[in-house]
XYZ file of C-alpha atoms in Angstrom:
186
model
C 3.051 13.197 -9.673
C 4.360 10.448 -7.396
C 5.222 6.971 -8.597
C 2.577 4.396 -7.707
C 3.467 1.694 -5.201
C 3.671 -1.677 -6.920
C 2.196 -4.596 -5.008
C 2.947 -8.015 -6.452
C 0.059 -10.449 -6.063
C 1.062 -14.106 -5.615
C -1.495 -16.893 -5.814
C -0.777 -20.171 -4.094
C -3.181 -22.025 -6.367
C -2.468 -23.226 -9.879
C -6.169 -23.879 -10.548
C -7.722 -21.437 -13.014
C -10.579 -19.549 -11.412
C -9.653 -20.609 -7.872
C -10.969 -18.628 -4.915
C -7.401 -17.416 -4.356
C -7.119 -16.081 -7.884
C -10.570 -14.502 -7.482
C -9.404 -12.652 -4.363
C -6.243 -11.384 -6.067
C -8.022 -10.356 -9.277
C -10.513 -8.470 -7.122
C -7.669 -6.772 -5.255
C -6.217 -5.796 -8.624
C -9.597 -4.336 -9.669
C -10.056 -2.296 -6.479
C -6.493 -1.012 -6.122
C -6.695 2.533 -4.746
C -5.094 5.528 -6.397
C -1.343 5.400 -6.042
C -1.256 1.587 -6.009
C -0.589 -0.687 -8.960
C -1.438 -4.318 -8.157
C 0.312 -6.768 -10.478
C -0.699 -10.427 -10.593
C 2.308 -12.705 -11.010
C 1.607 -15.173 -13.765
C 3.602 -18.335 -14.037
C 4.141 -20.067 -10.706
C 3.407 -23.337 -12.516
C 6.372 -22.724 -14.846
C 8.905 -22.774 -12.006
C 11.193 -25.797 -11.988
C 11.315 -27.969 -8.888
C 13.561 -26.278 -6.369
C 17.063 -27.691 -6.283
C 19.782 -25.816 -4.366
C 22.271 -26.886 -7.051
C 20.280 -24.810 -9.559
C 20.088 -21.729 -7.306
C 23.107 -20.175 -9.021
C 23.630 -17.719 -11.862
C 22.360 -17.977 -14.440
C 19.058 -18.815 -12.761
C 16.410 -20.729 -14.694
C 14.314 -18.207 -16.662
C 11.091 -18.518 -14.619
C 13.063 -18.162 -11.373
C 14.897 -15.079 -12.633
C 11.525 -13.627 -13.676
C 9.997 -14.315 -10.264
C 12.915 -12.781 -8.402
C 12.905 -9.743 -10.710
C 9.163 -9.228 -10.151
C 9.659 -9.445 -6.383
C 12.632 -7.098 -6.543
C 10.665 -4.511 -8.544
C 7.650 -4.652 -6.230
C 7.270 -2.419 -3.207
C 5.264 -5.065 -1.338
C 3.758 -8.539 -1.786
C 0.221 -9.813 -1.224
C -0.274 -13.580 -1.085
C -3.464 -15.608 -1.276
C -2.987 -19.362 -0.959
C -5.157 -22.354 -0.213
C -4.331 -24.985 2.348
C -3.744 -28.558 1.215
C -3.336 -31.356 3.751
C -2.844 -28.838 6.557
C -0.088 -26.767 4.931
C 0.884 -24.828 1.820
C 0.319 -26.454 -1.566
C 3.534 -27.962 -2.940
C 3.697 -25.677 -5.980
C 3.489 -22.558 -3.804
C 6.034 -23.883 -1.324
C 8.264 -24.449 -4.359
C 7.794 -20.779 -5.353
C 8.736 -19.689 -1.844
C 11.742 -22.027 -1.772
C 13.111 -20.202 -4.832
C 12.953 -16.907 -2.867
C 15.058 -18.116 0.069
C 18.362 -17.951 -1.805
C 17.765 -14.413 -3.052
C 17.597 -11.166 -1.137
C 14.690 -9.615 -3.062
C 12.088 -10.362 -0.386
C 14.254 -9.386 2.603
C 12.636 -6.519 4.581
C 9.869 -6.226 1.961
C 6.353 -5.682 3.361
C 4.309 -8.855 2.873
C 0.754 -9.801 3.825
C -1.694 -12.526 2.985
C -5.404 -12.851 2.494
C -7.037 -16.153 3.353
C -9.996 -17.102 1.181
C -10.640 -20.166 3.358
C -13.904 -20.698 5.140
C -13.937 -19.939 8.876
C -12.065 -22.589 10.855
C -9.835 -23.539 7.917
C -6.511 -22.366 6.534
C -4.539 -21.970 9.763
C -1.970 -24.601 8.740
C -1.153 -22.761 5.519
C -0.924 -19.461 7.396
C 1.426 -20.933 10.019
C 3.678 -22.461 7.363
C 3.635 -19.236 5.352
C 4.685 -17.266 8.430
C 7.544 -19.726 9.065
C 8.844 -19.644 5.490
C 8.561 -15.854 5.257
C 10.636 -15.674 8.435
C 13.437 -17.518 6.649
C 13.281 -15.087 3.724
C 13.522 -12.040 5.984
C 10.186 -10.654 4.772
C 8.488 -8.019 6.905
C 5.001 -9.397 7.663
C 2.440 -6.580 7.925
C 0.053 -8.061 10.485
C -2.729 -5.500 10.030
C -2.904 -6.386 6.330
C -3.258 -10.148 6.954
C -6.988 -10.771 6.723
C -9.609 -13.373 5.927
C -11.935 -12.791 2.963
C -13.923 -15.999 2.397
C -15.234 -16.176 -1.156
C -18.959 -16.716 -1.585
C -19.255 -18.012 -5.161
C -22.676 -16.309 -5.358
C -20.863 -12.971 -4.939
C -18.476 -13.498 -7.862
C -19.371 -11.904 -11.180
C -18.959 -13.462 -14.615
C -15.629 -11.619 -14.850
C -14.278 -13.590 -11.848
C -14.281 -10.517 -9.584
C -16.000 -10.379 -6.187
C -19.048 -8.109 -6.298
C -19.682 -7.894 -2.546
C -18.919 -4.335 -1.393
C -17.554 -5.300 2.053
C -15.014 -7.726 0.571
C -13.936 -5.200 -2.060
C -13.483 -2.502 0.598
C -11.487 -4.876 2.786
C -9.146 -5.744 -0.103
C -8.685 -2.074 -1.008
C -7.778 -1.385 2.632
C -5.239 -4.245 2.610
C -3.556 -2.705 -0.442
C -3.559 0.722 1.203
C -1.933 -0.640 4.385
C 0.701 -2.497 2.335
C 1.423 0.601 0.242
C 1.789 2.700 3.396
C 4.106 0.063 4.878
C 6.223 0.206 1.735
C 6.412 3.988 2.091
C 7.444 3.906 5.749
C 11.146 4.209 6.487
C 12.863 0.977 7.454
C 13.551 0.863 11.208
C 17.168 1.831 11.810
C 17.539 3.386 8.346
C 18.754 6.925 8.103
């Protein structure tokens, strides 16, 4: 039996029941065989980023975040856009990853839950920041899955079959990317 690929799910929203959390909880529910999707809890517990504090021993929530990223085979992000960019709390989470090497060369993708015509600022900023971390963006796994609140069950999971299939495919592509040899590796 092979070890399942672990995909860490990171929400850019601190709001309980947000569309972003709904997308990630749905991804967790539809994870295909061989994939274990783990929702990172606690981005709100991270201290404000300060380069002076980016030293050992790291603050507990930061050490936990970096450990979760290090243990994951890939990352899937779903974040809203505020004022044309990433929300401050999520940018703070990403800032804490710049000083570590855990995300370097790791397959990363994002799902946008924004309505058509929205969210491009957050996506552009996310792409820029991930470039600084050395993450390996998996373009074919970066998709848009707008959340229709009428298609969300009482459990907070999307019920629409097409959205569920799209999220399962995203996880499959990320898992396959995590399994692929790194270019130049022997």
